[in-house]
Coordinates of C-alpha atoms and ligand atoms in Angstrom, one line a residue:
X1 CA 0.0 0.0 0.0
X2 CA 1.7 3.5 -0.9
X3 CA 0.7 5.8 2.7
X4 CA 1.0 9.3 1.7
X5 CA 1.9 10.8 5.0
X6 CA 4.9 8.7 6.7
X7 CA 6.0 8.8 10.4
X8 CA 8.9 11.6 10.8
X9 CA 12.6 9.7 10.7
X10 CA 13.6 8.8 14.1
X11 CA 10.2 8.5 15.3
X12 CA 8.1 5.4 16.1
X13 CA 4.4 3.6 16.5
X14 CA 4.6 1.2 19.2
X15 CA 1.9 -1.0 18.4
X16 CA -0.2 -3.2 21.2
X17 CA 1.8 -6.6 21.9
X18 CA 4.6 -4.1 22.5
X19 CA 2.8 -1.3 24.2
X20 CA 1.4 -4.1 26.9
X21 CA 5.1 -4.5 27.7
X22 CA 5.8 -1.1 27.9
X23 CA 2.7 -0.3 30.2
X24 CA 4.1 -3.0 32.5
X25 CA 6.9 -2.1 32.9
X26 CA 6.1 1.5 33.9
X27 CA 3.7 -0.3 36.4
X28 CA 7.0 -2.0 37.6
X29 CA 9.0 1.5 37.5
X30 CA 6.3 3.3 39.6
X31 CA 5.9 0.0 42.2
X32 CA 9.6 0.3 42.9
X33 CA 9.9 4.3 43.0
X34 CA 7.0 4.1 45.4
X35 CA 8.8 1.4 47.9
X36 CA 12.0 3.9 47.3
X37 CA 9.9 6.7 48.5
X38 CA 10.2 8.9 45.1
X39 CA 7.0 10.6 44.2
X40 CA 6.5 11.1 40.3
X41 CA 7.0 14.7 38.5
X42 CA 5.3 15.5 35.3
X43 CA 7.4 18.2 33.3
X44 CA 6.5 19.9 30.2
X45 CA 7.4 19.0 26.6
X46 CA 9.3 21.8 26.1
X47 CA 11.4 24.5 28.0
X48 CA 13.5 27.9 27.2
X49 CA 16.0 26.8 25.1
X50 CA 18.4 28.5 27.5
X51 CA 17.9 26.2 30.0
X52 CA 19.9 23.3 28.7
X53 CA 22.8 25.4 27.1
X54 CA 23.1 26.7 31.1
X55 CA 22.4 23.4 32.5
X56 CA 23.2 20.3 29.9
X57 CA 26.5 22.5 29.1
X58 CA 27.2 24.4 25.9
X59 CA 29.9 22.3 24.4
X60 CA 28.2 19.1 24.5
X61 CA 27.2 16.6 22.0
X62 CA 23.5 17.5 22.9
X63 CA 22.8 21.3 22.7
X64 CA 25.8 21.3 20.0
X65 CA 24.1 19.1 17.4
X66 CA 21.1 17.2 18.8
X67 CA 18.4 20.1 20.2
X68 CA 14.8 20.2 18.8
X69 CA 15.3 23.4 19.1
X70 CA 11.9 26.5 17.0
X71 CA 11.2 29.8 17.1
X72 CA 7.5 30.3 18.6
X73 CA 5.2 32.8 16.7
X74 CA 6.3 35.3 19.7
X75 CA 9.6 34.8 19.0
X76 CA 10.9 32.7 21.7
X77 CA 13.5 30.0 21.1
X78 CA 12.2 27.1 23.1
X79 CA 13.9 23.4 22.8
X80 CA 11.9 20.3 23.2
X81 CA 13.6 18.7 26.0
X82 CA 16.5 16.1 25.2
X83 CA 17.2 15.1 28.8
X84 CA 14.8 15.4 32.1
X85 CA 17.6 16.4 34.8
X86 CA 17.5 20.0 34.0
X87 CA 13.4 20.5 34.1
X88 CA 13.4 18.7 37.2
X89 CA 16.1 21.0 38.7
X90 CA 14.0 24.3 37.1
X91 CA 10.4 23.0 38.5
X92 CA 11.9 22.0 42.1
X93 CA 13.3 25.3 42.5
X94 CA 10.2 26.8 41.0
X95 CA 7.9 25.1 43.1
X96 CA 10.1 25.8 45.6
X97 CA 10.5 21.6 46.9
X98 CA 13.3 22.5 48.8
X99 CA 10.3 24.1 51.8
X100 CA 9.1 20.6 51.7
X101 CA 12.3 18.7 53.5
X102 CA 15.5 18.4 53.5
X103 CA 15.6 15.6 51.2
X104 CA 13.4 16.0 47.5
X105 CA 12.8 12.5 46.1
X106 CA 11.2 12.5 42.2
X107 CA 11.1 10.2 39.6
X108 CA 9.8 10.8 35.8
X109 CA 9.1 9.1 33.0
X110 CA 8.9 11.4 29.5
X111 CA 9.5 11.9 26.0
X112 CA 13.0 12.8 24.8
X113 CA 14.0 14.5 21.8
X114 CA 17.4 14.4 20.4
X115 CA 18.5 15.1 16.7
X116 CA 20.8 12.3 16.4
X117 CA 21.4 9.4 13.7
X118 CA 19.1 6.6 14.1
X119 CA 19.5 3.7 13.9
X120 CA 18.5 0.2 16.2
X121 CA 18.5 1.8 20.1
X122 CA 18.9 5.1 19.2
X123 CA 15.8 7.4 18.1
X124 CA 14.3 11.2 17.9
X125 CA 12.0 11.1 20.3
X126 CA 12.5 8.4 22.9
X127 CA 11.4 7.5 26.6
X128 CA 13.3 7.7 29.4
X129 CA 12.9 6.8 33.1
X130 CA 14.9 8.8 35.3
X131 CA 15.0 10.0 39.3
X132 CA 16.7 12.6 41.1
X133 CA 17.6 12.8 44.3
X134 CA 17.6 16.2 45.8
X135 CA 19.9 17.1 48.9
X136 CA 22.0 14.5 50.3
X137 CA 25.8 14.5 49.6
X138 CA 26.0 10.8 51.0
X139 CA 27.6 8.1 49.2
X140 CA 24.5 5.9 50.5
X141 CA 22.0 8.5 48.4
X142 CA 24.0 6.9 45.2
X143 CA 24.2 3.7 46.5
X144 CA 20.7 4.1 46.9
X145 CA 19.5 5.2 43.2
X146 CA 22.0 2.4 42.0
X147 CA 20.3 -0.2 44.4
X148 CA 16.5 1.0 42.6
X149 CA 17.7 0.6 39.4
X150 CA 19.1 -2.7 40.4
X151 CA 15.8 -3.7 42.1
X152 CA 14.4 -2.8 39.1
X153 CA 15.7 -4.6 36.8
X154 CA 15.3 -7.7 38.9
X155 CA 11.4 -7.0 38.8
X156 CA 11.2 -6.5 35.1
X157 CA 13.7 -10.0 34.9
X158 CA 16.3 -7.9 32.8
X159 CA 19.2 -9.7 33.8
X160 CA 22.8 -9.1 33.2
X161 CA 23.0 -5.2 33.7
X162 CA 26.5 -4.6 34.7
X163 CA 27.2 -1.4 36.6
X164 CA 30.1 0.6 34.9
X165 CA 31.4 3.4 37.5
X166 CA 33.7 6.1 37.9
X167 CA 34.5 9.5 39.5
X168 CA 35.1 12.3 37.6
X169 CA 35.6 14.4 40.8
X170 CA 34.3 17.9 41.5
X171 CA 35.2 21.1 40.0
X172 CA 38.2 21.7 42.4
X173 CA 39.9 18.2 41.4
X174 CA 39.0 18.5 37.9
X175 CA 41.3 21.6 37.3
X176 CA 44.7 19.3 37.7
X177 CA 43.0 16.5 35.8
X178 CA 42.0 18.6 32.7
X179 CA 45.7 19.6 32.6
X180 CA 47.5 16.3 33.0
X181 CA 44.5 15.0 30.4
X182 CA 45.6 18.2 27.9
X183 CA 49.3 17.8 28.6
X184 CA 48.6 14.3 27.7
X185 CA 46.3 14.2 24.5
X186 CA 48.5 16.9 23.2
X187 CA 50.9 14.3 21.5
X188 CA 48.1 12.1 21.0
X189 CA 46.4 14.9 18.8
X190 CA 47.2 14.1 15.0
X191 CA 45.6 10.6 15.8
X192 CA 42.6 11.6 17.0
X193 CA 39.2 12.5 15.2
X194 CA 38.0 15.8 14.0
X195 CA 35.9 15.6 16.7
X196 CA 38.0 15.0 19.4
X197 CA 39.9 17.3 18.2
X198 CA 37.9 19.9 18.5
X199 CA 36.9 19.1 22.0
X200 CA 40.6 19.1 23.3
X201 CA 40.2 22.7 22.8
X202 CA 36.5 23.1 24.3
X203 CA 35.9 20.5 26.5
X204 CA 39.2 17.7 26.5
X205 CA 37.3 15.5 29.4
X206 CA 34.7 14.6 26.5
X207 CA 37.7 13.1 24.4
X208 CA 37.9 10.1 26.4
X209 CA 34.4 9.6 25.7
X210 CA 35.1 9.1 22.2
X211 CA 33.8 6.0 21.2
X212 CA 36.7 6.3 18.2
X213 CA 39.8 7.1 20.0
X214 CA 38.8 5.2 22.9
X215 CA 41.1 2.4 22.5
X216 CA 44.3 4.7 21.4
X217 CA 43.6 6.5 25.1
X218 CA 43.9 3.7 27.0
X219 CA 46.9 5.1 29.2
X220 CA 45.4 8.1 29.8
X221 CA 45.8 10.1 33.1
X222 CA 42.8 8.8 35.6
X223 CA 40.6 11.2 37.4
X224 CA 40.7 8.8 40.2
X225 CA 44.1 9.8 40.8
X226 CA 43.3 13.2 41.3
X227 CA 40.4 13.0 43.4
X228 CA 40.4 15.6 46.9
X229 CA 40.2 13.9 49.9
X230 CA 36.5 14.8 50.6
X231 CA 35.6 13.0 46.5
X232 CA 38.3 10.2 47.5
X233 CA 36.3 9.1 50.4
X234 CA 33.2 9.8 48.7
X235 CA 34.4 7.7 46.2
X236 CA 35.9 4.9 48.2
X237 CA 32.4 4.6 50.5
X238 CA 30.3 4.4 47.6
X239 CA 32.6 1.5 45.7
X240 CA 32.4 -0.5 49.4
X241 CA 28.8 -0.2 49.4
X242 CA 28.1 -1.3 46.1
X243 CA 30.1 -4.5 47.3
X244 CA 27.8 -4.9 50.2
X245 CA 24.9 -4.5 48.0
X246 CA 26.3 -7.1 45.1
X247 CA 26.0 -5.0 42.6
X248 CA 28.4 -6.0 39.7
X249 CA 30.0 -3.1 38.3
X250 CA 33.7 -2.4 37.1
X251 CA 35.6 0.9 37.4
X252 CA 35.9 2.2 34.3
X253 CA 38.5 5.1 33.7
X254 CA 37.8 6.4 30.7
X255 CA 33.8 6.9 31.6
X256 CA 33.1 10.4 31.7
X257 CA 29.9 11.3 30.7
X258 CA 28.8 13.8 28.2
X259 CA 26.8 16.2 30.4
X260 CA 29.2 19.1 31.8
X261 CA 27.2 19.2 35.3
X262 CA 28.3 16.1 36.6
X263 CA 30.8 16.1 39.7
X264 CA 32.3 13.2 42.1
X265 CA 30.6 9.8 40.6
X266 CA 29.3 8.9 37.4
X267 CA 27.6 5.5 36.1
X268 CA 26.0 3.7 33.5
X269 CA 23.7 0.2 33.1
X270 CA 25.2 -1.5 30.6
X271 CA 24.0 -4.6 28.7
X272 CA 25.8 -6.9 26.7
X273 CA 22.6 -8.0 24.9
X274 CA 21.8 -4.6 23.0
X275 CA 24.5 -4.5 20.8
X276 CA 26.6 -1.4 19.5
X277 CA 24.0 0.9 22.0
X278 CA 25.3 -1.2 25.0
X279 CA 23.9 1.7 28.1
X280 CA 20.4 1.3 29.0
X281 CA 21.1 4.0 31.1
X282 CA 23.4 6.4 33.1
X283 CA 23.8 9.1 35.9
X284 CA 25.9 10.7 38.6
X285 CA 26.2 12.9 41.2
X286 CA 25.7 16.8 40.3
X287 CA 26.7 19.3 43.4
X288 CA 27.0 21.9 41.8
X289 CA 23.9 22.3 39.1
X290 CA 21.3 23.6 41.9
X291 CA 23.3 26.2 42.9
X292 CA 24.3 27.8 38.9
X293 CA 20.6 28.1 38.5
X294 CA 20.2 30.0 41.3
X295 CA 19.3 27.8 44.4
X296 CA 20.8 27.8 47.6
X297 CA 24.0 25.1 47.3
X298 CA 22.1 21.4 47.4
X299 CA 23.7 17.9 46.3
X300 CA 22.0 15.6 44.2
X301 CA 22.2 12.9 42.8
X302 CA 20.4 10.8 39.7
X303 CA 19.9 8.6 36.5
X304 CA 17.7 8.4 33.3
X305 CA 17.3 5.2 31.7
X306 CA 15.8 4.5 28.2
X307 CA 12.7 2.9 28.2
X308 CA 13.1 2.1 24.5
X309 CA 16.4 0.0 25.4
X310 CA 15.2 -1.4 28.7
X311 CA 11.6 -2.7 26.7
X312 CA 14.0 -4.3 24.5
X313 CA 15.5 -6.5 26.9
X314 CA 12.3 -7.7 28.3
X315 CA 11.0 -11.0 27.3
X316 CA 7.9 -11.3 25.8
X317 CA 5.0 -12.9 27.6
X318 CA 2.3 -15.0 25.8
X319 CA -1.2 -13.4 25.4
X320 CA -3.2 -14.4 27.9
X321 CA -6.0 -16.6 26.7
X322 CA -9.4 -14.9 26.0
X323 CA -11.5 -16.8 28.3
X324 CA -14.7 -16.4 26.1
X325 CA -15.8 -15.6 22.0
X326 CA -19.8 -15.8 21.4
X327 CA -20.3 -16.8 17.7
X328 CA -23.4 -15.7 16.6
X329 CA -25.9 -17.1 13.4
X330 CA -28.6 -14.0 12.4
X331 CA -29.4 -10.4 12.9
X332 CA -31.4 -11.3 16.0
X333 CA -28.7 -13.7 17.7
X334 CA -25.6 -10.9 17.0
X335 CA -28.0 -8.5 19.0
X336 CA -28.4 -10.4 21.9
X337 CA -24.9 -11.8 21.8
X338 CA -24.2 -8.0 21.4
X339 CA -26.0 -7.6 25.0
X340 CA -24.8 -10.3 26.7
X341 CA -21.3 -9.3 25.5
X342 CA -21.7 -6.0 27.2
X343 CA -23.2 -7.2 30.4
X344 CA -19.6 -9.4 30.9
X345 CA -17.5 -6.5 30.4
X346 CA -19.4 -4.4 32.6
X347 CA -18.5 -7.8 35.2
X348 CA -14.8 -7.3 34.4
X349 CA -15.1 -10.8 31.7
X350 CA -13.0 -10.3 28.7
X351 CA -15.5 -11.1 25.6
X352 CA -14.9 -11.0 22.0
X353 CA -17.5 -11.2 19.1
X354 CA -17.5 -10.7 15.5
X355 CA -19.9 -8.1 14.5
X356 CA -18.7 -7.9 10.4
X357 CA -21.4 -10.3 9.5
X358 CA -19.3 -13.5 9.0
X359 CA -20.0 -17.1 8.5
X360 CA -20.6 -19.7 11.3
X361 CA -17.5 -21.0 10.1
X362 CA -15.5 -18.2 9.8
X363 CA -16.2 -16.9 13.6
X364 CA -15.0 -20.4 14.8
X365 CA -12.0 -19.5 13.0
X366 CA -11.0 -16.3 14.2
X367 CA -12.1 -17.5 17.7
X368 CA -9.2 -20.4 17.3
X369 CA -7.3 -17.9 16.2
X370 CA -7.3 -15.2 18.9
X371 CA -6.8 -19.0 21.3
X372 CA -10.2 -18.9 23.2
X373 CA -11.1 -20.8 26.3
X374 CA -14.4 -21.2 25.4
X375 CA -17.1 -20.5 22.4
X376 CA -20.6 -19.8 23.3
X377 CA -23.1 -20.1 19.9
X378 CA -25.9 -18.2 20.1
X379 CA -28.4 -18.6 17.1
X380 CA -32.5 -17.5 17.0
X381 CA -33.2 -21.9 18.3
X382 CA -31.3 -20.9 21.3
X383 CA -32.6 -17.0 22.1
X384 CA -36.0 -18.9 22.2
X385 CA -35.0 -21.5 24.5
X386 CA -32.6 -18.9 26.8
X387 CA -29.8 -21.7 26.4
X388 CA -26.9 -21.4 24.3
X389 CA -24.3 -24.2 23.6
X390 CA -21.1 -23.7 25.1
X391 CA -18.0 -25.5 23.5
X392 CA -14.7 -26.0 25.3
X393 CA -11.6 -25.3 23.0
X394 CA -9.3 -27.2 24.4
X395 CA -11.5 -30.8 24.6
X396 CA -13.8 -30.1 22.0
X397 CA -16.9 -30.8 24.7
X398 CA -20.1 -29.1 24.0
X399 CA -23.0 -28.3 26.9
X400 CA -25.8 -26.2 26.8
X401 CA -25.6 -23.2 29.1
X402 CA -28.6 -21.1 30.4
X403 CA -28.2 -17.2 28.8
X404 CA -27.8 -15.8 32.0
X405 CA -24.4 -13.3 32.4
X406 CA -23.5 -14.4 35.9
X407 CA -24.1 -18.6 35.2
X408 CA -21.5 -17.8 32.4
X409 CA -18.9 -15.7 34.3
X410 CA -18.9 -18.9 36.6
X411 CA -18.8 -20.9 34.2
X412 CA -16.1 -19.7 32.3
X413 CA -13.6 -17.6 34.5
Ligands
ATP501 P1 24.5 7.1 24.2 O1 26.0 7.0 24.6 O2 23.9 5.8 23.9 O3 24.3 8.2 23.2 P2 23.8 9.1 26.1 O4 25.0 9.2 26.9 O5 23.5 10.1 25.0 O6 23.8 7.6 25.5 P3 22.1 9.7 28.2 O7 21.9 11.1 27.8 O8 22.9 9.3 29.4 O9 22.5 8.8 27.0 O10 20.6 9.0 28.4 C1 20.4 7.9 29.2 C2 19.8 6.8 28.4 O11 18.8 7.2 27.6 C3 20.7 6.0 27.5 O12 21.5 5.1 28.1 C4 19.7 5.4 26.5 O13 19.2 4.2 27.1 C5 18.7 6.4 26.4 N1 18.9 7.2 25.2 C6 19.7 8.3 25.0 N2 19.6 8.7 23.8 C7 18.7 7.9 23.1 C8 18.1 7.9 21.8 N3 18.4 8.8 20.9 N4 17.2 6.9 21.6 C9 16.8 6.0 22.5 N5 17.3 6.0 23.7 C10 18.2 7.0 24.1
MG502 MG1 23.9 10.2 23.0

């Protein structure tokens, strides 16, 4: 068939089998935030474009190249929003959370938009679970985030997630690392991408994010090594507790993130089953984020996971068995079939019928079809009598069965 109008590049219809998987596992998502204590927050679609070139960071892969990013008829520039962290930030300071308690515990679950190439994993508009918590400068409040994703996974049975971890330090220990990282990629320089090239000038951290250059860099300096004593011990807690916990995860050096407000740890879920786009997911620590936007100076701490990746990973259940199809011969017998249908559903029963006018035999079909526990024919001999016959799919048995909506609920559920 030639469609006229096609779905936009990058863009996608998620049709029922799979939507069913997506709406449980957002019923999973919401079951664990709820035992973690994180309440959900519903931001909009799309913000001040100024906003993520404060927050996200100007010389990142995401407001350089990937923003959705119009002109309103007033003349605004507004972005749709490519990552959650910074809305939350703007609506708890808005909203002023920080009255509410100490600690500010939200979770979300939106609609990304990012410009990017697509390809398997990787889309323009996308889903992503995230949570940020608000307040704490523990090690335990990562720990803690790390442990729901964990938990979550578990629930959903996604299993071998690794954890892949390292600390990028905050802004006082990143001055000495950024040199000893320059000093170091400067002879490293005529091998590397136009990219990374570019970013030893703006942002050289990014470089070992490379996915190119990653294995020329592989004895680059380590921000570990230049962590101050408060990130160290920051650093070493959290890596002890995650051993407690048994969550698998491996240090990884060269994991920096792309996101310039990150500071102390940083993390991503990694799975080996999704192919090239490996990281269902990622997060860190970000100190300092509250305070450039003009809140008083708060920690926090968070993640986002794709929902697209995650939904991948899940195994898909069999349809549950329609417990009941009423086939139907004549006008009169659809009609009441029709009304007995309705009274089921309004008694929770899950009914199907054909109402296109098909053949005896052709409603048997579609009723094997769509795997039905049961068959109940209805035709004008058995509206007269208030009994239709009732056939079990599985044995073949027939029986006659008395009209009556709560005889057949009994009978059949
Ligand atoms: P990647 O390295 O795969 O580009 P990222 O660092 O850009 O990931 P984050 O911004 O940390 O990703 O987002 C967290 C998660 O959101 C990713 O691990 C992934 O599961 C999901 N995600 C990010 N971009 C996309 C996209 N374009 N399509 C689908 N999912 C995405
Ligand atoms: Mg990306």
């Amino acid at each position: 068939m030639d469609v006229k109008v096609k779905k936009i590049r990058g863009t996608r219809d998620i049709l029922p089998e799979e939507a069913s998987l997506w709406s449980e596992v957002e019923g999973k998502i919401r079951e664990v935030c709820r035992v973690y204590g994180f309440g959900e927050i519903r931001v909009p679609t799309f913000e001040e474009t100024s906003l993520f070139i404060k927050t996200t960071g100007e010389t990142t892969d995401i407001v350089e190249k990937q923003m959705y990013t119009f002109e309103d008829k007033g003349g605004r520039s507004l972005t749709l929003k490519p990552e959650g962290t910074p809305s939350v930030v703007r609506a708890y300071l808005e909203n002023a959370l920080f009255q509410r308690g100490k600690k500010t515990k939200l979770f979300y679950i939106e609609r990304m938009f990012r410009q990017e190439r697509p390809q398997k994993g990787r889309y323009r508009e996308f889903t992503q679970f995230g949570v940020e918590l608000i307040g704490s400068k523990s090690p335990l409040s990562d720990a803690e985030i790390i442990s729901l994703a964990f938990t979550l996974f578990e629930k959903i049975g996604v299993k071998d997630i690794t954890l892949r971890i390292n600390s990028i330090g905050c802004f006082r220990c990143r001055g000495p690392f950024r040199d000893a990282l320059k000093e170091y990629l400067k002879s490293k320089l005529p091998e590397l991408c136009p990219d990374c090239k570019r970013r030893f000038e703006r942002n050289p951290l990014r470089v070992l994010d490379c996915k190119e250059d990653k294995e020329k860099l592989k004895d680059a300096p380590r921000s570990t090594d230049y962590l101050c004593d408060n990130c160290k011990k920051h650093w070493k807690r959290l890596i002890s507790v995650l051993e407690k916990l048994k969550i698998p995860f491996l240090v990884d050096h060269m994991l920096v993130r792309g996101l310039d407000y990150y500071t102390g740890p940083v993390f991503e879920f990694v799975s080996g089953k999704l192919g090239a786009q490996d990281a269902v997911g990622g997060g860190g620590r970000y100190d300092e984020l509250i305070e450039s936007m003009g809140g008083e100076p708060t920690p926090a701490t968070g993640f986002a996971i794709g929902l697209d990746r995650l939904v991948m990973l899940v195994e898909k259940k069999k349809e549950e068995r329609i417990p009941l199809w009423i086939v139907n011969i004549g006008e009169e017998a659809e009609e009441a079939g029709f009304l007995l249908m309705e009274k089921l559903r309004r008694m929770g029963v899950r009914v199907e019928m054909d109402l296109t006018g098909r053949s005896l035999k052709a409603q048997f079909r579609e009723a094997d079809k769509r795997n039905a526990k049961y068959v109940l024919v209805i035709g004008e001999d058995e509206i007269r009598k208030n009994k239709g016959k009732l056939k079990d799919m599985e044995t073949g048995k027939e029986e006659e069965i008395e009209l009556d909506e709560e005889k057949i609920k009994e009978r059949v559920c």
